PDB file of C-alpha atoms in Angstrom:
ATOM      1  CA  UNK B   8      61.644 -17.372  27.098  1.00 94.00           C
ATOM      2  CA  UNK B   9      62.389 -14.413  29.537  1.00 98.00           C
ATOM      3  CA  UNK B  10      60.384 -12.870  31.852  1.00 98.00           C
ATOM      4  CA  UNK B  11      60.760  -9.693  34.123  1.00 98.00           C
ATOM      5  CA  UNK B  12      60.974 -10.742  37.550  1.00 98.00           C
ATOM      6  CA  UNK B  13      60.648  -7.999  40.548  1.00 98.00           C
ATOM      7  CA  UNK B  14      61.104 -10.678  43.816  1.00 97.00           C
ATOM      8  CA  UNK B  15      60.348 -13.647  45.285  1.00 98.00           C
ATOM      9  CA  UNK B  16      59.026 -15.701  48.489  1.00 98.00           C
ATOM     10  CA  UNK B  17      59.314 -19.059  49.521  1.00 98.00           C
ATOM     11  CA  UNK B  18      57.311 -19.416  52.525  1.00 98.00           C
ATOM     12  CA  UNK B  19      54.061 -17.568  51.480  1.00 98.00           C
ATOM     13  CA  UNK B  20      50.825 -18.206  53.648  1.00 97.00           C
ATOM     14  CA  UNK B  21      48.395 -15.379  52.161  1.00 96.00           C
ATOM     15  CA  UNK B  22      48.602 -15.716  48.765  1.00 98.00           C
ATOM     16  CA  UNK B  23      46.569 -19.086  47.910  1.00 98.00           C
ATOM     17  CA  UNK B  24      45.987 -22.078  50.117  1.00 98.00           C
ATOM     18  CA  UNK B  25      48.925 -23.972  51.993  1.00 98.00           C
ATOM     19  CA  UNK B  26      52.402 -22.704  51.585  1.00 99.00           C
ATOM     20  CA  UNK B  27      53.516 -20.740  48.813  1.00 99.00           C
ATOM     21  CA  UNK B  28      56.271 -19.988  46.339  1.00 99.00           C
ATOM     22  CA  UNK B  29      55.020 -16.419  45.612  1.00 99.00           C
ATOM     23  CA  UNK B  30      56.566 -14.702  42.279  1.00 99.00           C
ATOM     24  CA  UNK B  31      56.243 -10.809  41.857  1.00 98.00           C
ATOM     25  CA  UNK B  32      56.542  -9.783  38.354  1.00 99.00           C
ATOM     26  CA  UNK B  33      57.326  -6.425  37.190  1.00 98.00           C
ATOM     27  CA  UNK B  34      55.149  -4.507  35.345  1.00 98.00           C
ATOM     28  CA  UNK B  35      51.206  -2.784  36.215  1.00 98.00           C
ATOM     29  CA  UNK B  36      48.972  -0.882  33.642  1.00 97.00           C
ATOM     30  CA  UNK B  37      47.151   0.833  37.091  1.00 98.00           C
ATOM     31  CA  UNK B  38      48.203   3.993  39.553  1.00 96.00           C
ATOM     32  CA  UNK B  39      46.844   2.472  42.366  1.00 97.00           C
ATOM     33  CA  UNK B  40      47.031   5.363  45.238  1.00 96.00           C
ATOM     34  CA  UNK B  41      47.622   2.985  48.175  1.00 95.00           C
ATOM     35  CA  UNK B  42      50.259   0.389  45.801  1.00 95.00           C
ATOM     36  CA  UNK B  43      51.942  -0.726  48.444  1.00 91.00           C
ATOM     37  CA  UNK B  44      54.689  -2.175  45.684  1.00 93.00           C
ATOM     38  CA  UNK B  45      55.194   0.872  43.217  1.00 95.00           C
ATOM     39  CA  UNK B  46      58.753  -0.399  42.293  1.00 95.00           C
ATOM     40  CA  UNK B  47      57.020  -3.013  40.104  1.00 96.00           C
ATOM     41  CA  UNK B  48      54.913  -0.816  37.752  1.00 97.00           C
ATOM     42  CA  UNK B  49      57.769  -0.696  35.395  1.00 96.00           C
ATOM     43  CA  UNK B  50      58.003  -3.325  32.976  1.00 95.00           C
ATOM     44  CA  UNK B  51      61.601  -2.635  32.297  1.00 95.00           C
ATOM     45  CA  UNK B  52      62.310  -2.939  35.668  1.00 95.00           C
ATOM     46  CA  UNK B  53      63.779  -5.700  38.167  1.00 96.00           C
ATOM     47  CA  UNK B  54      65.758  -8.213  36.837  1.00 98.00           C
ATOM     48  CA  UNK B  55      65.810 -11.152  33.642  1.00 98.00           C
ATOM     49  CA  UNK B  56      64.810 -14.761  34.608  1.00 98.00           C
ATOM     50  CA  UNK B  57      64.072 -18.002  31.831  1.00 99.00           C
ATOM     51  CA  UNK B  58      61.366 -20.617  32.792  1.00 99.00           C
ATOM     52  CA  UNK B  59      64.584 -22.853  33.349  1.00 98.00           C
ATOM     53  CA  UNK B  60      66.043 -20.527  35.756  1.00 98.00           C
ATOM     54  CA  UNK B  61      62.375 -19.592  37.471  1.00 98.00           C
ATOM     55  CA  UNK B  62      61.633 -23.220  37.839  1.00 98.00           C
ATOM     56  CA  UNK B  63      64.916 -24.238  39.124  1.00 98.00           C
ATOM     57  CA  UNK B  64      64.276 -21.309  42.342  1.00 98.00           C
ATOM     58  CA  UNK B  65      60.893 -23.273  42.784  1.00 99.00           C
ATOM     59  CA  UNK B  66      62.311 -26.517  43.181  1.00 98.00           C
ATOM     60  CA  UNK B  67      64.312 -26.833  46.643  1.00 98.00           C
ATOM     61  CA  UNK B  68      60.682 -25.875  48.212  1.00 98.00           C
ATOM     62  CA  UNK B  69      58.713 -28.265  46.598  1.00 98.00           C
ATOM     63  CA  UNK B  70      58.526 -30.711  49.831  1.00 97.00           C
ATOM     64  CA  UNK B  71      57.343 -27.827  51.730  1.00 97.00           C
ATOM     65  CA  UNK B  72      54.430 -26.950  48.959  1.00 98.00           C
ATOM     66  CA  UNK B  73      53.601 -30.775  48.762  1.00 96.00           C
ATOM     67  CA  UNK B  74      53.379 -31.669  52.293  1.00 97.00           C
ATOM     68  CA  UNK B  75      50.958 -27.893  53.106  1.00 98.00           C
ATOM     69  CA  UNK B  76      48.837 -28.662  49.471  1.00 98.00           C
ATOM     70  CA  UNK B  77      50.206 -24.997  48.716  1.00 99.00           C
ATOM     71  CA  UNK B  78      51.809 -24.599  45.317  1.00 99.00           C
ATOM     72  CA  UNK B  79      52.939 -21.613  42.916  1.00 99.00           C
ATOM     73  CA  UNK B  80      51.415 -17.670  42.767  1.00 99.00           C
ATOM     74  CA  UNK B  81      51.881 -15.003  40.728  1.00 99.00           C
ATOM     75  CA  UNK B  82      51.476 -11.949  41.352  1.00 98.00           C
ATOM     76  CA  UNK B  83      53.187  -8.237  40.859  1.00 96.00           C
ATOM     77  CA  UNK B  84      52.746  -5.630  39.611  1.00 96.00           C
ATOM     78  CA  UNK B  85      50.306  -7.282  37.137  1.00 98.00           C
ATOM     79  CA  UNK B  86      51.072 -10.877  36.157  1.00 98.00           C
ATOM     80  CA  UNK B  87      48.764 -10.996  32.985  1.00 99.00           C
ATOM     81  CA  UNK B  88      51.061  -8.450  31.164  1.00 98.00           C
ATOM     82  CA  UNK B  89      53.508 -11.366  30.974  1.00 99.00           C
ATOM     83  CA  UNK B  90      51.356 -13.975  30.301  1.00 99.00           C
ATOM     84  CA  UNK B  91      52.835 -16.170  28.029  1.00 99.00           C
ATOM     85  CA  UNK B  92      55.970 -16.227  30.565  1.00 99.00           C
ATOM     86  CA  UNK B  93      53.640 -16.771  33.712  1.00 99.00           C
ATOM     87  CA  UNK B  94      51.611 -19.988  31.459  1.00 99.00           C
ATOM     88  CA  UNK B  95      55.414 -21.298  30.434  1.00 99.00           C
ATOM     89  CA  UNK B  96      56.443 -21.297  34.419  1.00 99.00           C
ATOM     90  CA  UNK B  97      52.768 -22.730  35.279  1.00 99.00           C
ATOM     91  CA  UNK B  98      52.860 -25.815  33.015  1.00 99.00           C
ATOM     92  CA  UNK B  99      56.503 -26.430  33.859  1.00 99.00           C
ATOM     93  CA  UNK B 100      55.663 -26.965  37.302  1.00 99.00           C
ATOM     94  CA  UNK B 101      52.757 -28.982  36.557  1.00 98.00           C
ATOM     95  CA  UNK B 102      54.705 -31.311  34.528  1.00 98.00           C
ATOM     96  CA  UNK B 103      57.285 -31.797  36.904  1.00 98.00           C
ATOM     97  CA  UNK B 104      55.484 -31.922  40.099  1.00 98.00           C
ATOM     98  CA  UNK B 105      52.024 -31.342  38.960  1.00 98.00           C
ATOM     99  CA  UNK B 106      52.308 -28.078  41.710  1.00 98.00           C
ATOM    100  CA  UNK B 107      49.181 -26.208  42.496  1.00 99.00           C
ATOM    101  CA  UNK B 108      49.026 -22.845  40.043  1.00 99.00           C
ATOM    102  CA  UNK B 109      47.459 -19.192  41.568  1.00 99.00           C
ATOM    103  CA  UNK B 110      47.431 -16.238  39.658  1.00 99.00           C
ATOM    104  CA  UNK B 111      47.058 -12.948  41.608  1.00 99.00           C
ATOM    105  CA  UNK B 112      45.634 -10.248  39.257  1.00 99.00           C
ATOM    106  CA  UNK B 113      44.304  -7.283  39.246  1.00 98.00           C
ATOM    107  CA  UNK B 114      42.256  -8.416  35.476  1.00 98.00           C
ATOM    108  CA  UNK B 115      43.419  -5.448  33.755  1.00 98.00           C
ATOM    109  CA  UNK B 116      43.440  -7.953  30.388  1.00 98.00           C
ATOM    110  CA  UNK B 117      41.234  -9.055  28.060  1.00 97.00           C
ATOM    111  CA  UNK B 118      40.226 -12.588  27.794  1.00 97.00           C
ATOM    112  CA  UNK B 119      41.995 -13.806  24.680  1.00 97.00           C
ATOM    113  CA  UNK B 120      44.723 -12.540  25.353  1.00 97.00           C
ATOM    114  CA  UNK B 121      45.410 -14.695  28.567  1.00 98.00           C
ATOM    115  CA  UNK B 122      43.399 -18.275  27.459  1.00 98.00           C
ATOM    116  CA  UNK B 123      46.206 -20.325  27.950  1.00 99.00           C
ATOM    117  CA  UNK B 124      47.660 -19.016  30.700  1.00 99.00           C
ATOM    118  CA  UNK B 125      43.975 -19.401  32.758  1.00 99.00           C
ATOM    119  CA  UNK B 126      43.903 -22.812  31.194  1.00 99.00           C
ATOM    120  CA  UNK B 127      47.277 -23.352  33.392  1.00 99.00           C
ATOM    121  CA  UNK B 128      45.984 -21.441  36.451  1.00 99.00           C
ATOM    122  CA  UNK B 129      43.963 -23.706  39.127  1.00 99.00           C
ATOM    123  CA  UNK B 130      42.896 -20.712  41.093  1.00 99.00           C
ATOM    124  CA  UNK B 131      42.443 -17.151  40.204  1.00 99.00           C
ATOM    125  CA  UNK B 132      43.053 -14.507  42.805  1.00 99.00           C
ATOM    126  CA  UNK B 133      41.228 -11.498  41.611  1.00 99.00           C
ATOM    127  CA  UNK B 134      41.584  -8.301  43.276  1.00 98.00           C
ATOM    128  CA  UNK B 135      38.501  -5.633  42.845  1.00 98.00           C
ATOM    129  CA  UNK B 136      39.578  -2.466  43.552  1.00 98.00           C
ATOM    130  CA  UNK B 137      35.777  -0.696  43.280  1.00 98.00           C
ATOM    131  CA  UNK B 138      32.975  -1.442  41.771  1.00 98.00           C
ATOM    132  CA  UNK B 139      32.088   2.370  40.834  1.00 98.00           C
ATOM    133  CA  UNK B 140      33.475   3.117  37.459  1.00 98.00           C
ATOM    134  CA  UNK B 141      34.263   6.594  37.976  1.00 98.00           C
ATOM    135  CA  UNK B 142      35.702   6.339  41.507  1.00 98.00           C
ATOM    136  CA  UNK B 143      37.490   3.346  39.967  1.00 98.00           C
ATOM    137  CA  UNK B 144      39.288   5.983  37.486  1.00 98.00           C
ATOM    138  CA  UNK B 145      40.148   8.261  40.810  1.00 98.00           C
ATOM    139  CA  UNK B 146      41.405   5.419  42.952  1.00 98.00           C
ATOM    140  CA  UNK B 147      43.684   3.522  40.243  1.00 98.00           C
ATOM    141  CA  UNK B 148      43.848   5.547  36.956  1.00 98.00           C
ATOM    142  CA  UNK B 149      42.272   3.175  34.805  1.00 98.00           C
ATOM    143  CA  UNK B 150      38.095   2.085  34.510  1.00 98.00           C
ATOM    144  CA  UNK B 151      36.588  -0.810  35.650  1.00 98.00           C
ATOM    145  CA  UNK B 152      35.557  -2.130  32.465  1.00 98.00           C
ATOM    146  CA  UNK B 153      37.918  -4.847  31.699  1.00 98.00           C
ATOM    147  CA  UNK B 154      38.324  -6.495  35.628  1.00 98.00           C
ATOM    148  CA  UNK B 155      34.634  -6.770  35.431  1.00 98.00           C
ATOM    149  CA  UNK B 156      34.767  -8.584  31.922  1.00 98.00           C
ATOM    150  CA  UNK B 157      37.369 -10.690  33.007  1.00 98.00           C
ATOM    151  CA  UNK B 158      35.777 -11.844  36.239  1.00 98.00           C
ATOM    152  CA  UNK B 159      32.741 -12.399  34.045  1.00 98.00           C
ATOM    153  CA  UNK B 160      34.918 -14.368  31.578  1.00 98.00           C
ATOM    154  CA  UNK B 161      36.663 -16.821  34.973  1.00 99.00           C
ATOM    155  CA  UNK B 162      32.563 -17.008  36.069  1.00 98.00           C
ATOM    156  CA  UNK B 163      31.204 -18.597  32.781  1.00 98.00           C
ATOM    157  CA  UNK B 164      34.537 -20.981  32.094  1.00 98.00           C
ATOM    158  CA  UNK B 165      34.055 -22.079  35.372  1.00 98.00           C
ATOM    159  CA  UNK B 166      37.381 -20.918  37.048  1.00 99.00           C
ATOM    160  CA  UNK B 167      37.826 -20.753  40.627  1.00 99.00           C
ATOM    161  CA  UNK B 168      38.225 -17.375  42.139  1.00 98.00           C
ATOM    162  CA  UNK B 169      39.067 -15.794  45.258  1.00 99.00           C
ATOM    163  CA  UNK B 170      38.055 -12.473  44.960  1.00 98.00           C
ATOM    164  CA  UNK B 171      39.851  -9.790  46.815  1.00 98.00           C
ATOM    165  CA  UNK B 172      38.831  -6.391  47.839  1.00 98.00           C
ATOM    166  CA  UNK B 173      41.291  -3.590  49.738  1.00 98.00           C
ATOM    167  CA  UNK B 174      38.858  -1.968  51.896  1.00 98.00           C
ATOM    168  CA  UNK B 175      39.677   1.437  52.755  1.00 98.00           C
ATOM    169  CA  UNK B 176      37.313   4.053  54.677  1.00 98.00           C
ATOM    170  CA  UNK B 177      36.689   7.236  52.949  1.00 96.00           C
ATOM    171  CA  UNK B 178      37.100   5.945  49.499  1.00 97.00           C
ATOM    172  CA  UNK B 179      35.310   2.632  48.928  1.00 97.00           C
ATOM    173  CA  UNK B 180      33.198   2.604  52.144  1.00 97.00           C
ATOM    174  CA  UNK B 181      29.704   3.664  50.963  1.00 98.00           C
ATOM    175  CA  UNK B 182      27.279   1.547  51.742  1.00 98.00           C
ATOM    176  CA  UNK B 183      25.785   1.252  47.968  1.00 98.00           C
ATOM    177  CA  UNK B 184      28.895   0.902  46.615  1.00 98.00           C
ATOM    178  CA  UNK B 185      29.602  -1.731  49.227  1.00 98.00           C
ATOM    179  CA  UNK B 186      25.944  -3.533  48.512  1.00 98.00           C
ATOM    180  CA  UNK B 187      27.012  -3.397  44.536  1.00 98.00           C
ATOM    181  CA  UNK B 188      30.020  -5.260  45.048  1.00 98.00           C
ATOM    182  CA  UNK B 189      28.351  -8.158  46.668  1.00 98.00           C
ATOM    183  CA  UNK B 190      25.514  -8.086  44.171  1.00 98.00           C
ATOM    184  CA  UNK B 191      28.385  -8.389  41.195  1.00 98.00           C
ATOM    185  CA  UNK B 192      29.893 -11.098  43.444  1.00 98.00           C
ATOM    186  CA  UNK B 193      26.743 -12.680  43.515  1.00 98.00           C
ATOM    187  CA  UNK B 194      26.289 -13.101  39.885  1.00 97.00           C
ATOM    188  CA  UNK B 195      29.497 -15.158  39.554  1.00 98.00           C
ATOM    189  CA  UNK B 196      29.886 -18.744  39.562  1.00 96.00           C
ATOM    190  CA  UNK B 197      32.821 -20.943  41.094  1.00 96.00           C
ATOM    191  CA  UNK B 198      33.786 -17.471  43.963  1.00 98.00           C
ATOM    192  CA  UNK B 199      35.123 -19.592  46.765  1.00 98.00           C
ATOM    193  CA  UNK B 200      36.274 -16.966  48.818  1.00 97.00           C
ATOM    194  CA  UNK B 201      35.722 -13.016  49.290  1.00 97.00           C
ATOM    195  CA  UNK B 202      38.923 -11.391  51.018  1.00 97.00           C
ATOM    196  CA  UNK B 203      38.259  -7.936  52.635  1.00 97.00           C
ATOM    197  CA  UNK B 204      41.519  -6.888  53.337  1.00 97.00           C
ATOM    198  CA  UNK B 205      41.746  -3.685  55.309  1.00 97.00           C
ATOM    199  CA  UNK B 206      44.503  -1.037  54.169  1.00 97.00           C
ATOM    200  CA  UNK B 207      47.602  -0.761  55.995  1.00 93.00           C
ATOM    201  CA  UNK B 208      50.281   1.890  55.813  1.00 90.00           C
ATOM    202  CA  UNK B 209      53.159  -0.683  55.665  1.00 88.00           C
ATOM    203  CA  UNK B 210      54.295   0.200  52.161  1.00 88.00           C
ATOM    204  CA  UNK B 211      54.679   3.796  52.314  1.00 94.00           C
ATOM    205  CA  UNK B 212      58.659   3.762  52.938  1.00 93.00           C
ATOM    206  CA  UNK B 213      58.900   2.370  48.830  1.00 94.00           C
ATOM    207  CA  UNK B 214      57.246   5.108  47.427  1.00 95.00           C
ATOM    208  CA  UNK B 215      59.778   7.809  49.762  1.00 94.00           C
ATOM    209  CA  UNK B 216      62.459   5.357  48.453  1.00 94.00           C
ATOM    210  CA  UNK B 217      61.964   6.314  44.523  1.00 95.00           C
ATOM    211  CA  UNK B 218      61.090   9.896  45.778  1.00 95.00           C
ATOM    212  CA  UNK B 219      57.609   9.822  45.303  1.00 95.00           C
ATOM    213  CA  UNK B 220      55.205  11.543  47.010  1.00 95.00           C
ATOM    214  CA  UNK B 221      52.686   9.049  48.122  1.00 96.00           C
ATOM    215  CA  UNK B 222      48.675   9.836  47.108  1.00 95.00           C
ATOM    216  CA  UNK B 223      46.994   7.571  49.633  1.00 93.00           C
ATOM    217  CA  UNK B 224      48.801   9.821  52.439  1.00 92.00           C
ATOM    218  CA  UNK B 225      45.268  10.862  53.717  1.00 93.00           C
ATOM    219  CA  UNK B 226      44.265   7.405  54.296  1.00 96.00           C
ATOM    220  CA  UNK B 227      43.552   5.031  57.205  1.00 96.00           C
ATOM    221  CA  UNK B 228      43.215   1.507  58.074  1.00 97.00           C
ATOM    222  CA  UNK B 229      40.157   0.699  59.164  1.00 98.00           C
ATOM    223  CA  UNK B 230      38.339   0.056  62.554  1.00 98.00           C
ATOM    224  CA  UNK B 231      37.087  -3.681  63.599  1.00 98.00           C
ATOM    225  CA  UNK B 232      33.783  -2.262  63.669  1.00 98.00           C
ATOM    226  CA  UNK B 233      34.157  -0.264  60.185  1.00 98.00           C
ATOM    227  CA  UNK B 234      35.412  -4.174  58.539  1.00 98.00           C
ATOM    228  CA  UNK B 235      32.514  -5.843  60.691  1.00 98.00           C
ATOM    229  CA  UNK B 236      30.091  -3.155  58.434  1.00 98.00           C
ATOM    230  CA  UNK B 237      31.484  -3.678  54.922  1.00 98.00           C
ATOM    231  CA  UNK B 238      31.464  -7.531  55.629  1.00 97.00           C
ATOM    232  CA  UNK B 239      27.921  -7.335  56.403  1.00 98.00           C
ATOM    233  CA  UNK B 240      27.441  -5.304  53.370  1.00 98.00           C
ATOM    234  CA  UNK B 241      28.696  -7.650  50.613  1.00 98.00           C
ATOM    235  CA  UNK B 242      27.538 -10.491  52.029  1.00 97.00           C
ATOM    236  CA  UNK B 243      23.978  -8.678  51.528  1.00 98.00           C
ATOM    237  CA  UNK B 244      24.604  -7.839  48.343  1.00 98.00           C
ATOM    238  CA  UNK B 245      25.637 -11.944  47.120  1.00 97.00           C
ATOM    239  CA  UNK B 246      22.463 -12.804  48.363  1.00 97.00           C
ATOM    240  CA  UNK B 247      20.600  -9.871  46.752  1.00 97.00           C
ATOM    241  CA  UNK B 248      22.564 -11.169  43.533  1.00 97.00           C
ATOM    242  CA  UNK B 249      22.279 -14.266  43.562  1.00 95.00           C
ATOM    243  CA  UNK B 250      18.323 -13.418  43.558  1.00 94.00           C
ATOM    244  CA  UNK B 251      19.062 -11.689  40.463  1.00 90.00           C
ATOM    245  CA  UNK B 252      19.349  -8.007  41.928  1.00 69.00           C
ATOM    246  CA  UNK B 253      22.128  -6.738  40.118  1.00 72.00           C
ATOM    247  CA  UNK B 254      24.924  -3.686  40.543  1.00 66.00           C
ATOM    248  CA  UNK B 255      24.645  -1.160  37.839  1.00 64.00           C
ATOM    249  CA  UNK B 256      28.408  -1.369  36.734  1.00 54.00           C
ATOM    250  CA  UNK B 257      27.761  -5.414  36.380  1.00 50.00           C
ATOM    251  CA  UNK B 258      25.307  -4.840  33.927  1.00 43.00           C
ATOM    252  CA  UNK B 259      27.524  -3.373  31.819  1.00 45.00           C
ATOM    253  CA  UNK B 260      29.596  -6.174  32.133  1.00 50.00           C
ATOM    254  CA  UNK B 261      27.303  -8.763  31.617  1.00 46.00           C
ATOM    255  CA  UNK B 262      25.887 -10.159  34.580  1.00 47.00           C
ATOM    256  CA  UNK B 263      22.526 -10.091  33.259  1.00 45.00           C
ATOM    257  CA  UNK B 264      23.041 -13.702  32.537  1.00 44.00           C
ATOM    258  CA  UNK B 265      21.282 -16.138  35.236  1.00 41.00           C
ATOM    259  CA  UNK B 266      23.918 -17.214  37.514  1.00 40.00           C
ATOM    260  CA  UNK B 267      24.205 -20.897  38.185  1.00 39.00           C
ATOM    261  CA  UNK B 268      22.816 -22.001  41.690  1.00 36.00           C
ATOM    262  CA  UNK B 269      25.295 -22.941  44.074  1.00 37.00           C
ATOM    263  CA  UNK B 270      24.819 -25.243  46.703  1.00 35.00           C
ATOM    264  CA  UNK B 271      26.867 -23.826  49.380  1.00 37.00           C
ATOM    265  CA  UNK B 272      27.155 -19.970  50.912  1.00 47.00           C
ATOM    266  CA  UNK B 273      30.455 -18.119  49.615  1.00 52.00           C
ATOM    267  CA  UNK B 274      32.821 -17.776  51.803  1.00 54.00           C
ATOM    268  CA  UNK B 275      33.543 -14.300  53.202  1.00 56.00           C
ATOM    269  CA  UNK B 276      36.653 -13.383  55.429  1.00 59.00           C
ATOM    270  CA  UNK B 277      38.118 -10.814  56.896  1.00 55.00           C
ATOM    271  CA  UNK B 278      41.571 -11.442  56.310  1.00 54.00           C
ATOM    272  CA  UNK B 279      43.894  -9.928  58.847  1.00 45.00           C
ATOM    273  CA  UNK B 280      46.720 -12.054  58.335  1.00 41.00           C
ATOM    274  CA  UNK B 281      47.034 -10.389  54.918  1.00 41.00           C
ATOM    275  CA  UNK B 282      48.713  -7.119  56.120  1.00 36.00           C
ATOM    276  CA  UNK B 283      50.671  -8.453  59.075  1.00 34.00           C
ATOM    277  CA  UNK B 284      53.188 -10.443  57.467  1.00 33.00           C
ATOM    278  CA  UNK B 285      56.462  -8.530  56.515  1.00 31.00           C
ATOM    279  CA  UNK B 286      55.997  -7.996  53.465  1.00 39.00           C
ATOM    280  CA  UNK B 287      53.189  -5.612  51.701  1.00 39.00           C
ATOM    281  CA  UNK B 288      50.122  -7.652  49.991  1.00 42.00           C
ATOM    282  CA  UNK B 289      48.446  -4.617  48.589  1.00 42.00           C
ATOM    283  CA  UNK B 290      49.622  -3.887  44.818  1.00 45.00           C
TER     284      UNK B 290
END
């Protein structure tokens, strides 16, 4: 089996816990205005790998991934497009080294199409881009709809998540949009980790590469005080949901099931380290 691979990195650190072999796939079903990797939204793109081949990159690293408890990540572009290439390279590694599997997504998919390859995944890193439908549409070209199914769909098989959320002022800042976030979050079971991870401008050079004119021009990173504010925010808003308050747009998706109780407080970060490596996180 082939698969369409855009880049790699060996020595990962923000991408999943420990150090990580980090895979970037090519292809993405979203417009994203701030993609900070717009050479991956082509399918076609990049170049031809086998699992053989992909596994075989992994390997010289492994003593590094052991010896951190890091493992493998996906990510792109959007991973799930490939899925049954991503679930071929996951249970590879897991027979041979039985290596620790992240999948970095966006959850433009629908469920059935990506069982196995979840069933393969230890840890799903699950990027929500806004919880507003509509401003959703303006911000990445696509609705909400199916992210919010799929995160429901991790919640009730009991998949660990990490959720992820670019945080930019001026476009998902308000403070109800902000509250309904947390309140979705809230609803979901097995959310280790909420990642606020403030834009950064550090990908703009790609899109004057392929002589683009980039859309998120008008944007900003944000202040420590502006992050400190939209922390505050969603961690409201998991309480308030875990108490059964819910966001509009997660009704929709079905969080008006009970959420299990959990036993400890989710963890919410604001992750810094996530935009000052070299390379660009945001897709």
């Amino acid at each position: 089996m082939q698969g369409r691979i855009h880049s790699i990195e060996t020595f990962g650190t923000v991408d999943g816990p420990g150090i990580r072999f980090v895979l970037f796939m090519q292809g993405c079903a979203l417009q994203c205005q701030y993609c900070h990797n717009p050479d991956t939204w082509d399918l076609q793109g990049g170049r031809s790998l086998s699992v053989q081949e992909m596994v075989d990159e992994i390997e010289p690293y492994i003593g590094y991934y052991r010896r951190s408890k890091g493992g493998l990540t996906v990510t792109g572009g959007e991973p799930t497009l490939q899925a049954k290439f991503v679930e071929e390279v996951f249970r590879e590694c897991k027979k041979r080294w039985n290596l620790h599997t992240a999948l970095d997504s966006n959850g433009f998919c629908e469920p059935e199409n990506v069982a196995g390859l979840i069933e393969a995944t230890d840890l799903v890193l699950l990027d929500l881009k806004h919880i507003d439908r509509n401003k959703h549409i303006e911000l990445t070209a696509q609705p909400n709809d199916r992210m919010l199914r799929f995160a429901r769909y991790l919640s009730d098989i009991g998949k660990k998540m990490w959720i992820r959320h670019v945080f930019i002022p001026g476009v998902n800042d308000d403070e109800e949009d902000l509250l309904n976030l947390g309140r979705f979050i809230g609803t979901l079971n097995n959310v280790e980790k909420l990642e606020l991870l403030p834009y950064h401008m550090m990908g703009i050079f790609k899109w004057e590469q392929m002589g683009k004119a980039y859309p998120g021009a008008h944007f900003r990173s944000p202040t420590d005080e502006e992050s400190d504010r939209a922390n505050q925010l969603i961690q409201q808003g998991i309480v308030e949901g875990k108490a059964g308050k819910q966001a509009p747009s997660a009704i929709a998706a079905g969080a008006d099931k009970t959420p299990t109780p959990v036993d400890s407080e989710t963890v919410v970060e604001i992750n810094a380290a996530a935009f000052e490596g070299n390379r660009a996180t945001h897709r």
